[in-house]
Steps between C-alpha positions, in 0.01 A plus 500: 500500500626848414652685794414868482754730667329764712793678663806642327749654745758753386843505669788737415783326319772688686383363837559124489389452861160651413474273197580199720218596739262552210563146379362362827226763548216292360478690171414292197765673286793722602603779261858617544492864395796649314309807383318751722609351833872533422695826490713561187827451686377163632390348168820303440498354849131410477560323169795306638317399818199387299720298265644322801151427632381363167805280456316257726209328323286423804312760704196474729290688243551617141732799463435767239723799432382845401778629277566863423308686229563340161639815338787521752845346497427364846226278356740349248743422781220351711391265223852396411581417862175332601305353208671160504520456878333174608313659791318756284127431458397816316608845380282803567541775244423854619370784288421288195367719218464271198464143381829537310687532828361166614579328172858632487565398858344156462702428187834626629501385863708182526303206640608312810502124525129516576421712192426868447412680825133603525443872452252726681433850367419800718286763327572840654410765243207620294665362185539157659132493599396587145716209377403258777369217282785526249749473785310218671492292181848589373685173565448157661774577753281774648308335785333798665435874506434738786464871570758729650259751647743749654656585164164486326353750747786738426468455125124565503500767770248302705446590865203290605490121488189475283684653205697178460203264471476517120869412468460219751211349308691543173787291634268231639324472163827498303642221714190287453482567127863392464444180699709617795411458870306780670750769597594566862435844645779748546647568845323695775776742603400561865608191694315619815166550325369143513136612490565697184686203356203269568253748349702549182553124469124452510464762227771336291339161536171647377682634192644159415849508650637193674744553785728792569860614524623602846795690643487364856418156647228647724296567186497136389224362728271791411544439129447127534183541706363749250552270203414162647132404463266557792323205662181599319680512165656162567167339585339647190785372281469149643125504436556606140762232435278227647205615289712513185625147563145363471375726223737631231256756363381835626274471801345682794600415857245465783579854618402634159850578374578400142818315404664435165853425378631846592363475855655154536840632383485773764414242767793286394736795539356570843580146611846524344573804715396318816717201415794706376731381779 
């Protein structure tokens, strides 16, 4: 059964002790950040420390690396140093603007023994949002897309949160249309505001996101609770699956709700989330 990651924890690449703690934090995926979390004069050290980490193939959870922006020399160095490391499970590409960037990277990045590393594109500008589907469907090596909302806010001049909802829905639709998993939400920047985190997770779930990136381990339980099905949702999914097992066609349940193939697919995903561990 597919295991859906719900929590993606960022850790700065120039602080190996923080990365080590992140790997045992309970996050589904750890993202070692070489971009925004690392000062310019620490980039070389962060790259070297991350290369050492990824020289080992086995980690408690998958390890992704967010490289530097693709139009920088630092990104080229990141990819050269890390792309073939056996412990690398994915490469996150910030500030992607076009499908051509994905294609060029996918076709020039040397594969490791396990094959080409999976790519994940971060869409952080108005131009990227307009090209969301083209980016999402650019190459088989691309396994996911997500928003970078801080940069997008700045690019669009948005102050309130509601101004991002169209872009959020655009990315959710583009991912689905390209056959990619539902995107995770971007980070909630205030690590003390757990109520705000829970509220925005609920909103993201309603928009079609699945899971969320985090910047501190204390955010992980809140994200997981927000995205795991409630007891009521679980019971409804089990009822739907049982009904579908005895009658393959569309039908009405005793409570009056109507089920068809689409409803059954949603119920199956609900159960997959519960059994993800």
